[in-house]
C-alpha positions as CSV (number, residue, x, y, z in Angstrom):
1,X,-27.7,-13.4,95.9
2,X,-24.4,-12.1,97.7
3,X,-25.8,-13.2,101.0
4,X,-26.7,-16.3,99.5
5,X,-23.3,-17.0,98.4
6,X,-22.0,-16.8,101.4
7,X,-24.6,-18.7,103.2
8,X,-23.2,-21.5,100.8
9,X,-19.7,-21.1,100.7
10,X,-19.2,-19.8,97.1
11,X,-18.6,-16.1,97.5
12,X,-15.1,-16.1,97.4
13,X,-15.1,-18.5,94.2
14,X,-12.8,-16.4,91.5
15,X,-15.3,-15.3,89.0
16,X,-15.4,-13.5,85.8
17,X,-18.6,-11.8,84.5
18,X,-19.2,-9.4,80.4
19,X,-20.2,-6.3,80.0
20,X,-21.7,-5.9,77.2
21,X,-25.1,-4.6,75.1
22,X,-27.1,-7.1,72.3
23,X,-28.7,-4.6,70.1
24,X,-27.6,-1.1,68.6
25,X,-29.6,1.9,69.6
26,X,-32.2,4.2,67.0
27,X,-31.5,1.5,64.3
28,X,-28.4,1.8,63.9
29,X,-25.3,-0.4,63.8
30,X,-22.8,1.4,66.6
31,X,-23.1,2.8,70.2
32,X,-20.6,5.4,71.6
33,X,-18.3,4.2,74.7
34,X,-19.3,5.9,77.7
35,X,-19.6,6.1,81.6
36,X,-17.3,3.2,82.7
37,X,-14.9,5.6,84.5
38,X,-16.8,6.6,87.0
39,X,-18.3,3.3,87.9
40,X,-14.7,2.0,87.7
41,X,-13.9,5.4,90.4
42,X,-16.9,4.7,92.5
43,X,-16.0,0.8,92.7
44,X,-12.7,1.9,94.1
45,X,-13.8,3.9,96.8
46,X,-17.0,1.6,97.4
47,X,-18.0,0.9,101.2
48,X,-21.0,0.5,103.7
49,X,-21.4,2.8,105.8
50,X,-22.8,1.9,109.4
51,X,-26.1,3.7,108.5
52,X,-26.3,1.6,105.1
53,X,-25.6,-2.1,107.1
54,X,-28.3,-0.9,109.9
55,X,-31.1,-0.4,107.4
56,X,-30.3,-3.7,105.7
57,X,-30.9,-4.8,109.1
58,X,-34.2,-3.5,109.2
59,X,-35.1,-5.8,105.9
60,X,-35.2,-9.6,107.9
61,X,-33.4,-10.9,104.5
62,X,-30.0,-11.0,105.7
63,X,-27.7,-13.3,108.2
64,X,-25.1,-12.0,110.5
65,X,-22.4,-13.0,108.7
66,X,-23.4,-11.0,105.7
67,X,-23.3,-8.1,107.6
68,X,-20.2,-8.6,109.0
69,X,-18.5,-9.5,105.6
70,X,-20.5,-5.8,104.3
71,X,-18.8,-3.9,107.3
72,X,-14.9,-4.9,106.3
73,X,-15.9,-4.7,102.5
74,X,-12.7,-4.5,100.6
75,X,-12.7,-3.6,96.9
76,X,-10.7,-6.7,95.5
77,X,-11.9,-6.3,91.3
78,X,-10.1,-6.2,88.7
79,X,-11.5,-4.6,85.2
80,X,-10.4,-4.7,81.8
81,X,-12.8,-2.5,79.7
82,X,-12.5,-0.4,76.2
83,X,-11.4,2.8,75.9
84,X,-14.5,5.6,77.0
85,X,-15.6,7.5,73.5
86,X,-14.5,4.3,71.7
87,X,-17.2,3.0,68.7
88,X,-18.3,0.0,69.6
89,X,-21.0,-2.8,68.8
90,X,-23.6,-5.5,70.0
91,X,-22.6,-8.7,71.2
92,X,-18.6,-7.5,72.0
93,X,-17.4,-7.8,75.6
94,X,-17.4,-3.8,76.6
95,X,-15.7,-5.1,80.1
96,X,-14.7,-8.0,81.6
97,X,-15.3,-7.9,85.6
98,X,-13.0,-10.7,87.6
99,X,-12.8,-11.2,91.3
100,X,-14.7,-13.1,94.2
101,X,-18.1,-13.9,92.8
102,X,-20.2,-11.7,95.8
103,X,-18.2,-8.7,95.0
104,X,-19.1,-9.5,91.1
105,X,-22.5,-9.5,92.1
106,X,-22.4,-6.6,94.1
107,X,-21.7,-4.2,91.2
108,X,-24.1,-5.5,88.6
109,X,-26.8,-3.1,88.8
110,X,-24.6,-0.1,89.2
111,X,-22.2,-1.2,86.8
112,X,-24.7,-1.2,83.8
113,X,-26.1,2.2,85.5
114,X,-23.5,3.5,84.8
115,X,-23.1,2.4,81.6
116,X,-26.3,2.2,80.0
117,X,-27.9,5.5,79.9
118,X,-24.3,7.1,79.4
119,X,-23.9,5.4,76.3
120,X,-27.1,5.8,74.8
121,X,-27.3,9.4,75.0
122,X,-23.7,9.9,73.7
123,X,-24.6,8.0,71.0
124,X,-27.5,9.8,70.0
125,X,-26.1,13.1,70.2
126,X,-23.4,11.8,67.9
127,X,-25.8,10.5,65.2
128,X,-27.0,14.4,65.2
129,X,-23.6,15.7,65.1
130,X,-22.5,13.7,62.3
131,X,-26.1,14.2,60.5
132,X,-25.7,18.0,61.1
133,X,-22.0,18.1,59.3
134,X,-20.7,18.2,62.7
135,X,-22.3,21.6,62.8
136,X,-22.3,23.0,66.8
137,X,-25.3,21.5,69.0
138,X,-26.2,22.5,72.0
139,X,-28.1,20.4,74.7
140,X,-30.9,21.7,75.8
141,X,-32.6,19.0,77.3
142,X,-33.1,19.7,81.0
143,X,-36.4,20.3,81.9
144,X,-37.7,16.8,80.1
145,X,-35.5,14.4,81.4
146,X,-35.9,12.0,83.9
147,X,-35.2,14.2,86.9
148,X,-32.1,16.2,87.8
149,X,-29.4,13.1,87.7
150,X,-30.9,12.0,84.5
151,X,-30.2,15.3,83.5
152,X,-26.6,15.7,84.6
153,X,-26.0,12.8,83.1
154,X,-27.3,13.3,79.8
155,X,-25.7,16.6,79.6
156,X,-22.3,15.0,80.4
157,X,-22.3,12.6,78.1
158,X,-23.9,14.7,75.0
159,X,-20.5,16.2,75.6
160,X,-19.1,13.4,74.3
161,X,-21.0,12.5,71.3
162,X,-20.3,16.1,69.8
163,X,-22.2,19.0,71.5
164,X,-20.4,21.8,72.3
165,X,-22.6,23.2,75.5
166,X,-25.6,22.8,77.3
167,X,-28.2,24.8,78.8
168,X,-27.8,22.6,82.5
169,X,-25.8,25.4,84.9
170,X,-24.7,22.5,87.2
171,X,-23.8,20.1,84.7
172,X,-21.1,23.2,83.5
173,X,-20.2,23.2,87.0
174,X,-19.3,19.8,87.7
175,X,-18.0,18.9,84.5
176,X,-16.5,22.0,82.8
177,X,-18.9,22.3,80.3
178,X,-19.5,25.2,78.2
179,X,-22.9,26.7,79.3
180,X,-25.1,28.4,77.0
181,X,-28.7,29.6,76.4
182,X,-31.1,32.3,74.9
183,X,-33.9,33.6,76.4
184,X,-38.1,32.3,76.5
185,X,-40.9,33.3,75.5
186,X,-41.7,34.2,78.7
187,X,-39.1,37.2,78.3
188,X,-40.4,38.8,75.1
189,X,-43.9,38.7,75.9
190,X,-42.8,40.5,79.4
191,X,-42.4,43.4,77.5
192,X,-44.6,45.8,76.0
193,X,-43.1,44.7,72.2
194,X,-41.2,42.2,70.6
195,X,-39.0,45.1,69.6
196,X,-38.4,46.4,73.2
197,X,-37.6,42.8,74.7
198,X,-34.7,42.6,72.1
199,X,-32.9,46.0,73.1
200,X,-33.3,44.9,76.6
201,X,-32.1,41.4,75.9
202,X,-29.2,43.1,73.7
203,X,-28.4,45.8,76.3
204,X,-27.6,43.3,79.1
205,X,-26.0,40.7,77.5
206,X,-24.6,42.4,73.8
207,X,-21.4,39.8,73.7
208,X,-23.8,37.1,74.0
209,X,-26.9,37.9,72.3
210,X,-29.0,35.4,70.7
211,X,-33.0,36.4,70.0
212,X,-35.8,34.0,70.1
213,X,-37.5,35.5,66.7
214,X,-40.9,33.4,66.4
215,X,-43.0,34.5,69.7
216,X,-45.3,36.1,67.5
217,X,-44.3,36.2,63.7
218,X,-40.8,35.2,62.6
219,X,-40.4,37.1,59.6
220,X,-41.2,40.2,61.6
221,X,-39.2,38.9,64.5
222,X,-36.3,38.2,62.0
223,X,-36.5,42.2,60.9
224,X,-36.6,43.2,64.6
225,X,-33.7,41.7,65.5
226,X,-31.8,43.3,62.6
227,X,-32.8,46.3,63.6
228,X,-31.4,45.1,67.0
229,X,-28.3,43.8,65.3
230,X,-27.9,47.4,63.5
231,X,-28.2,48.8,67.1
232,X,-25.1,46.4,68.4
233,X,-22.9,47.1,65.4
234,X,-22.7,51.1,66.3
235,X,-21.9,50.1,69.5
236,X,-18.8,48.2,68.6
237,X,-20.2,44.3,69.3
238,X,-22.1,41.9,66.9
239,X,-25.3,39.9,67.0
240,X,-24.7,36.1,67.7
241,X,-27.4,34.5,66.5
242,X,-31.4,34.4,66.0
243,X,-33.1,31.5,67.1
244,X,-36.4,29.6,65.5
245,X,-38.2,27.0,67.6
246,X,-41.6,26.5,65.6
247,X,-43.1,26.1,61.9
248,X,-41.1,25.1,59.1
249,X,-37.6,25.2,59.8
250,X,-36.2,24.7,56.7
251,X,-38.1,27.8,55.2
252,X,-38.3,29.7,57.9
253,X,-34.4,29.4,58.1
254,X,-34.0,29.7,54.3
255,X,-36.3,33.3,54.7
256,X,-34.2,34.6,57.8
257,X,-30.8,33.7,56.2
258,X,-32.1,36.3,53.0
259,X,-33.3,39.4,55.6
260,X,-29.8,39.1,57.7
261,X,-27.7,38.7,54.3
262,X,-29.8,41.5,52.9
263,X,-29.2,43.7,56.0
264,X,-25.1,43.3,56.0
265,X,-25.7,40.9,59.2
266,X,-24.2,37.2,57.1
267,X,-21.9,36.3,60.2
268,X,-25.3,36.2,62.5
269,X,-26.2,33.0,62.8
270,X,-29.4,31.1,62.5
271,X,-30.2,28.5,65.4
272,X,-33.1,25.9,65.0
273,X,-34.4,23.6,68.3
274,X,-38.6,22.3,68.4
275,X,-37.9,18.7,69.2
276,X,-35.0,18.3,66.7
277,X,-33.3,14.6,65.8
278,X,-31.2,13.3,63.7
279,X,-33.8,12.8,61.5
280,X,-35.6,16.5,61.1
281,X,-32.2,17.5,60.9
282,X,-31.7,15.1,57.9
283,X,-34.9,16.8,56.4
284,X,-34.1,20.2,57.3
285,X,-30.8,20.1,55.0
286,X,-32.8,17.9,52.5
287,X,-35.0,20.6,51.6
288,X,-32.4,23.3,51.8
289,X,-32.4,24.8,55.3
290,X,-29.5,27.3,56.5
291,X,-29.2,26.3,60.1
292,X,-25.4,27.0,61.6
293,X,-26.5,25.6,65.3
294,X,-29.0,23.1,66.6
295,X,-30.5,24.0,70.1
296,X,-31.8,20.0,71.0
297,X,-33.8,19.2,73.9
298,X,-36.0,16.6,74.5
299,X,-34.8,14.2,71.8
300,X,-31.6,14.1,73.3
301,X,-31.9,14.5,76.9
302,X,-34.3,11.6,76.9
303,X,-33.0,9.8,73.8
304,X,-37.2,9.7,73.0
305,X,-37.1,7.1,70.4
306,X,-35.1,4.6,72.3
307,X,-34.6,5.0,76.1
308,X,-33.5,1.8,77.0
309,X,-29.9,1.0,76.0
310,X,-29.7,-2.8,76.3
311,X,-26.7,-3.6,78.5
312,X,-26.2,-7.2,80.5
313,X,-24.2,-8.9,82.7
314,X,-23.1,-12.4,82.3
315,X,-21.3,-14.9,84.1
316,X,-18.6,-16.2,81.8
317,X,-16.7,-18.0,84.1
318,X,-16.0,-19.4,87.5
319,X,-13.0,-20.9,89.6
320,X,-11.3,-21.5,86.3
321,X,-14.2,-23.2,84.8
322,X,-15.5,-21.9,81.4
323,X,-19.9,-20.9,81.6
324,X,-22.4,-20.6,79.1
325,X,-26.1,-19.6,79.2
326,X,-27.8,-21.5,77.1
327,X,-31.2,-19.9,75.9
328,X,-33.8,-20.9,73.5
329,X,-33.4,-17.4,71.8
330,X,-30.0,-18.0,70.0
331,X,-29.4,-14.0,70.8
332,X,-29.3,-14.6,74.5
333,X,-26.2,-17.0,74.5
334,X,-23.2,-16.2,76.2
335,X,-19.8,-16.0,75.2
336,X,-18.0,-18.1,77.7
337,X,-14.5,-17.0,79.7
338,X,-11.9,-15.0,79.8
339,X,-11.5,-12.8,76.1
340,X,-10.1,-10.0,74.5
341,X,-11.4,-8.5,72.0
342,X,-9.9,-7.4,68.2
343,X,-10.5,-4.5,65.9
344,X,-8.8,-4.8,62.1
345,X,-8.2,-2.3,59.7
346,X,-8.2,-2.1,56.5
347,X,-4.9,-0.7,54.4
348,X,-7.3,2.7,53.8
349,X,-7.2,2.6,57.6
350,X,-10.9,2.0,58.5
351,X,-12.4,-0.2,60.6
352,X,-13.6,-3.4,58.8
353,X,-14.6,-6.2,62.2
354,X,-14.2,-6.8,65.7
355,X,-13.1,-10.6,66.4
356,X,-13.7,-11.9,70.1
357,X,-10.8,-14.5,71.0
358,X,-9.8,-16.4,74.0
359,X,-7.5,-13.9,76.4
360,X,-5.1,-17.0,76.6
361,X,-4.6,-17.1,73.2
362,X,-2.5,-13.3,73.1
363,X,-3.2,-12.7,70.5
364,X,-5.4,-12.6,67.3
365,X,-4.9,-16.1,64.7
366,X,-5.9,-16.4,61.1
367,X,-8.8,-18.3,60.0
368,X,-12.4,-19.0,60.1
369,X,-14.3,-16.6,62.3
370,X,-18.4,-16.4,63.2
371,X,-21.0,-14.5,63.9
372,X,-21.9,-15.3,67.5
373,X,-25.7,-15.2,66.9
374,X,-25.5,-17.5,63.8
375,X,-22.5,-19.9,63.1
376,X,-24.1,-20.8,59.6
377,X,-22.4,-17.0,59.1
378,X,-18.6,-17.2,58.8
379,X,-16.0,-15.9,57.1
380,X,-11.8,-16.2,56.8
381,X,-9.6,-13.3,58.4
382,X,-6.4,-12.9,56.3
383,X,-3.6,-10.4,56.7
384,X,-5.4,-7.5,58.2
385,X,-3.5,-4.2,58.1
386,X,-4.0,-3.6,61.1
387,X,-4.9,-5.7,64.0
388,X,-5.7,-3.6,67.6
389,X,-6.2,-4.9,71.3
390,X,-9.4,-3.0,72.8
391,X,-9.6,-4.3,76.3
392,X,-7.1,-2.8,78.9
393,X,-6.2,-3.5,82.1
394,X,-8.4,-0.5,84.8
395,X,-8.0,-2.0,88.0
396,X,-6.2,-4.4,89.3
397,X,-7.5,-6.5,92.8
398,X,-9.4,-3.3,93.9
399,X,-6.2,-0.6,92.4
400,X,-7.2,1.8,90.1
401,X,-3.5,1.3,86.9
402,X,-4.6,3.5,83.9
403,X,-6.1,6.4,83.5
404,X,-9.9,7.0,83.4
405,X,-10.6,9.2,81.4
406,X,-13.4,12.5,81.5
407,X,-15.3,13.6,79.1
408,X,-13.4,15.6,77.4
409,X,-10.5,12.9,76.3
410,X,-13.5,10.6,75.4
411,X,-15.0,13.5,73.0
412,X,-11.6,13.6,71.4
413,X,-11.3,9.5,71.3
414,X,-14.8,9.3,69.8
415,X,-13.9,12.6,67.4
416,X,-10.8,10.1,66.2
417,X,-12.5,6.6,66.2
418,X,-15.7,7.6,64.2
419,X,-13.3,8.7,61.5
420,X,-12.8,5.2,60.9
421,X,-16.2,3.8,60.6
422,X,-17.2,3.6,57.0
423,X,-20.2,5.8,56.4
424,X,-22.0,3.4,55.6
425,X,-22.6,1.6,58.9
426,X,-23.9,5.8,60.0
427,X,-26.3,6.3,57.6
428,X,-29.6,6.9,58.9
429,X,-31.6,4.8,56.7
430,X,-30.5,0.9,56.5
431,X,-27.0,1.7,57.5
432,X,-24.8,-1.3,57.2
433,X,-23.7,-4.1,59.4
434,X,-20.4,-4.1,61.0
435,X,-19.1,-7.5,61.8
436,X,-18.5,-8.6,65.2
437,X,-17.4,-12.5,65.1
438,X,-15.9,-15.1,67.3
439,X,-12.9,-17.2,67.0
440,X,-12.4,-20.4,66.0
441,X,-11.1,-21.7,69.4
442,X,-14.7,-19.9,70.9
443,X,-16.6,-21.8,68.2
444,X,-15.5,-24.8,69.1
445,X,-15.7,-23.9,73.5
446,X,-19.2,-22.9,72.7
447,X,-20.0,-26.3,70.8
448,X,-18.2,-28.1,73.4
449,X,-19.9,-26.7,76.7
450,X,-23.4,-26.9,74.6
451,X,-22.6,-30.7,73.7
452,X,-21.9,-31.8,77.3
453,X,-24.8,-29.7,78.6
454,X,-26.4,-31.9,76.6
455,X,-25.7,-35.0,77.3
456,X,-25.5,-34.2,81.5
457,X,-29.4,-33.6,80.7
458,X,-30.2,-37.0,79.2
């Protein structure tokens, strides 16, 4: 397509594409923000290399003049985009991409990339952290996911939805992330007994001992490691934990939490993993289970029951020139040109509905407001509390302005933000709508652009 554009004389057309995704991940109603900064730092510093242009070569698909325009490539983009750890929602504009249409282009796939997978496991691992209590998780998803990137990235952005470490060494590497793990079974049954693997276990790491208790039995393993924990306390340190990765975890957990009580050991704590979600964790607490840490793996790492976070790319505009994709599936329409989007508050301070309105308009009007996938939907925005501006200003004609931020100042956006979503759109079960609308003035742009497409086709 780039080459294509310049082969016909449009790829320096100003051009302004969306970012954003059509349907919430695991059922629910809300995503977590994350993974724009770094597609926003890689844009920045994007170039072929003479190695990348000569394989191209090799293809037959591509004219001279591409080539040459790939060899000077210049980074002339600028983004506006929401904050990273923001809440956010189907159908809303995440980031609005402007610049010569080829570079446009160029980004696409990388762009959602980058955002996609980012945002789908951060938003899983916060539906567990808010599910547990916001109880400390650890992400122990590395040897499921979809090879070692997938992995780094998952642990990364776990980060932000509300773990606290992760089994991945190199993820705690590059990104600062508290690393953490316990032994396998592997190391238990190395030993002559279940007994013996615990002293040795507690002998070389006794600041940081956590036992795997269910290789063979867990009640017995559960009275092993208090003998264990006994054994630590005369030498001056302290058992951290016991952990239980099969049967019944809520009464296996309810059992443990008795023996170490009954031994003097309450500030050990009990750690559950076995293919834990949000929804066994739901169960677990349900029934009465005394988990104080969740050790999650696959669920998380590959965010199992959903995979796919639904992110597209549209062209909303063009040399000035408002566009709309007009679909027979009324969810596929576009939102055409340049917009910012809206968040109002209600006087308790929570979040009650993001409005998209035109960028040109600076600012948001009362009135009548729609649901973009049904206009028979609509209802009046009066005197908000609070009215805030979510898009900012990243880069500027290739220039990096504000400050992208890692994962650590996204955990603590998203740790402020989810505050202000009313539980009810994170329940589990049925959890309800949050409305994203359109303005009047993009009402009446969408009905206009449909109405002459329309008639040019007659």
């Amino acid at each position: 397509m780039a080459n294509g554009y310049l082969k016909k004389g449009i790829a320096h057309d100003k051009a302004v594409f969306d970012l954003y995704f059509r349907k919430a991940p695991f059922n629910g109603v809300y995503a977590i923000c994350y993974g724009l900064s770094k597609a926003i730092r890689d844009i920045h510093d994007m170039k072929f290399s003479e190695g990348s242009i000569k394989y191209l070569q090799t293809q037959g698909l591509f004219s001279d003049e591409f080539f040459e325009y790939l060899s000077h490539f210049k980074p002339e983009l600028s983004i506006q985009s929401i904050e990273e750890g923001r809440v956010i929602f189907p159908n809303e504009t995440i980031a609005q991409i402007e610049g010569p249409l080829i570079q446009c282009q160029l980004i696409e796939t990388y762009l959602l990339n980058c955002f996609n997978f980012p945002t789908l496991c951060a938003t899983k691992a916060n539906r567990m952290w808010l599910t547990s209590g916001k109880q400390p998780i650890l992400e122990f998803g590395l040897r499921r996911s979809q090879g070692p990137n997938g992995g780094i990235t998952a642990s990364e952005a776990a980060m932000v939805g509300g773990c606290v470490g992760t089994s991945n060494v190199l993820a705690g590497k590059l990104f600062d992330i508290q690393i953490s793990g316990t032994q396998a079974h592997s190391w238990i049954m190395a030993f002559n007994s279940e007994l013996e693997a615990f002293r040795a276990y507690a002998e070389i790491y006794p600041k940081n001992c956590i036992l795997l208790i269910d290789t063979y039995d867990t009640i017995e393993g559960c009275k092993n490691a208090v003998i264990v924990g006994k054994e630590l306390e005369d030498k001056g340190e302290k058992l951290v934990g016991v952990r239980i990765d099969s049967g019944d975890l809520a009464y296996f957990s309810q059992e443990v939490r008795k023996i170490l009580d009954k031994a003097g050991l309450g500030y050990v704590k009990v750690v559950a993993s076995n293919d834990v979600d949000e929804y066994i964790i739901a169960e677990i607490q349900r029934n009465k289970g005394t988990v104080d840490m969740w050790g999650i793996g696959t669920k998380l790492a590959t965010c199992y029951d959903d995979p796919a976070l639904g992110g597209v790319y549209k062209l909303v505009e063009i040399n000035d020139e408002p566009k709309i994709k007009i679909s027979s599936n009324v969810d596929k329409m576009t939102i055409p040109s340049k917009k910012q989007v809206y968040r109002i508050y209600n006087g308790d301070g929570f979040m009650t509905g993001d409005i998209i309105e035109l960028r040109e308009k600076e600012g948001l009007e009362e009135g009548y407001v729609y649901d973009p996938t049904n206009p028979m939907r609509f209802y009046k925005v009066k005197s908000p509390a609070k009215v805030e501006p979510l898009l900012h200003l990243r880069m500027k004609e290739g220039k990096i302005v504000s400050e992208l931020k890692d994962w650590r100042k996204a955990r603590e956006t998203m740790e402020k933000d989810i505050n202000y979503l009313a539980d009810a759109s994170k329940r589990l079960l049925n959890p309800q709508n949050y409305r994203v609308s359109i303005s009047q003035s993009i009402h009446d742009l969408r009905t206009q652009l449909i109405e002459t497409y329309m008639h040019k086709e007659k």
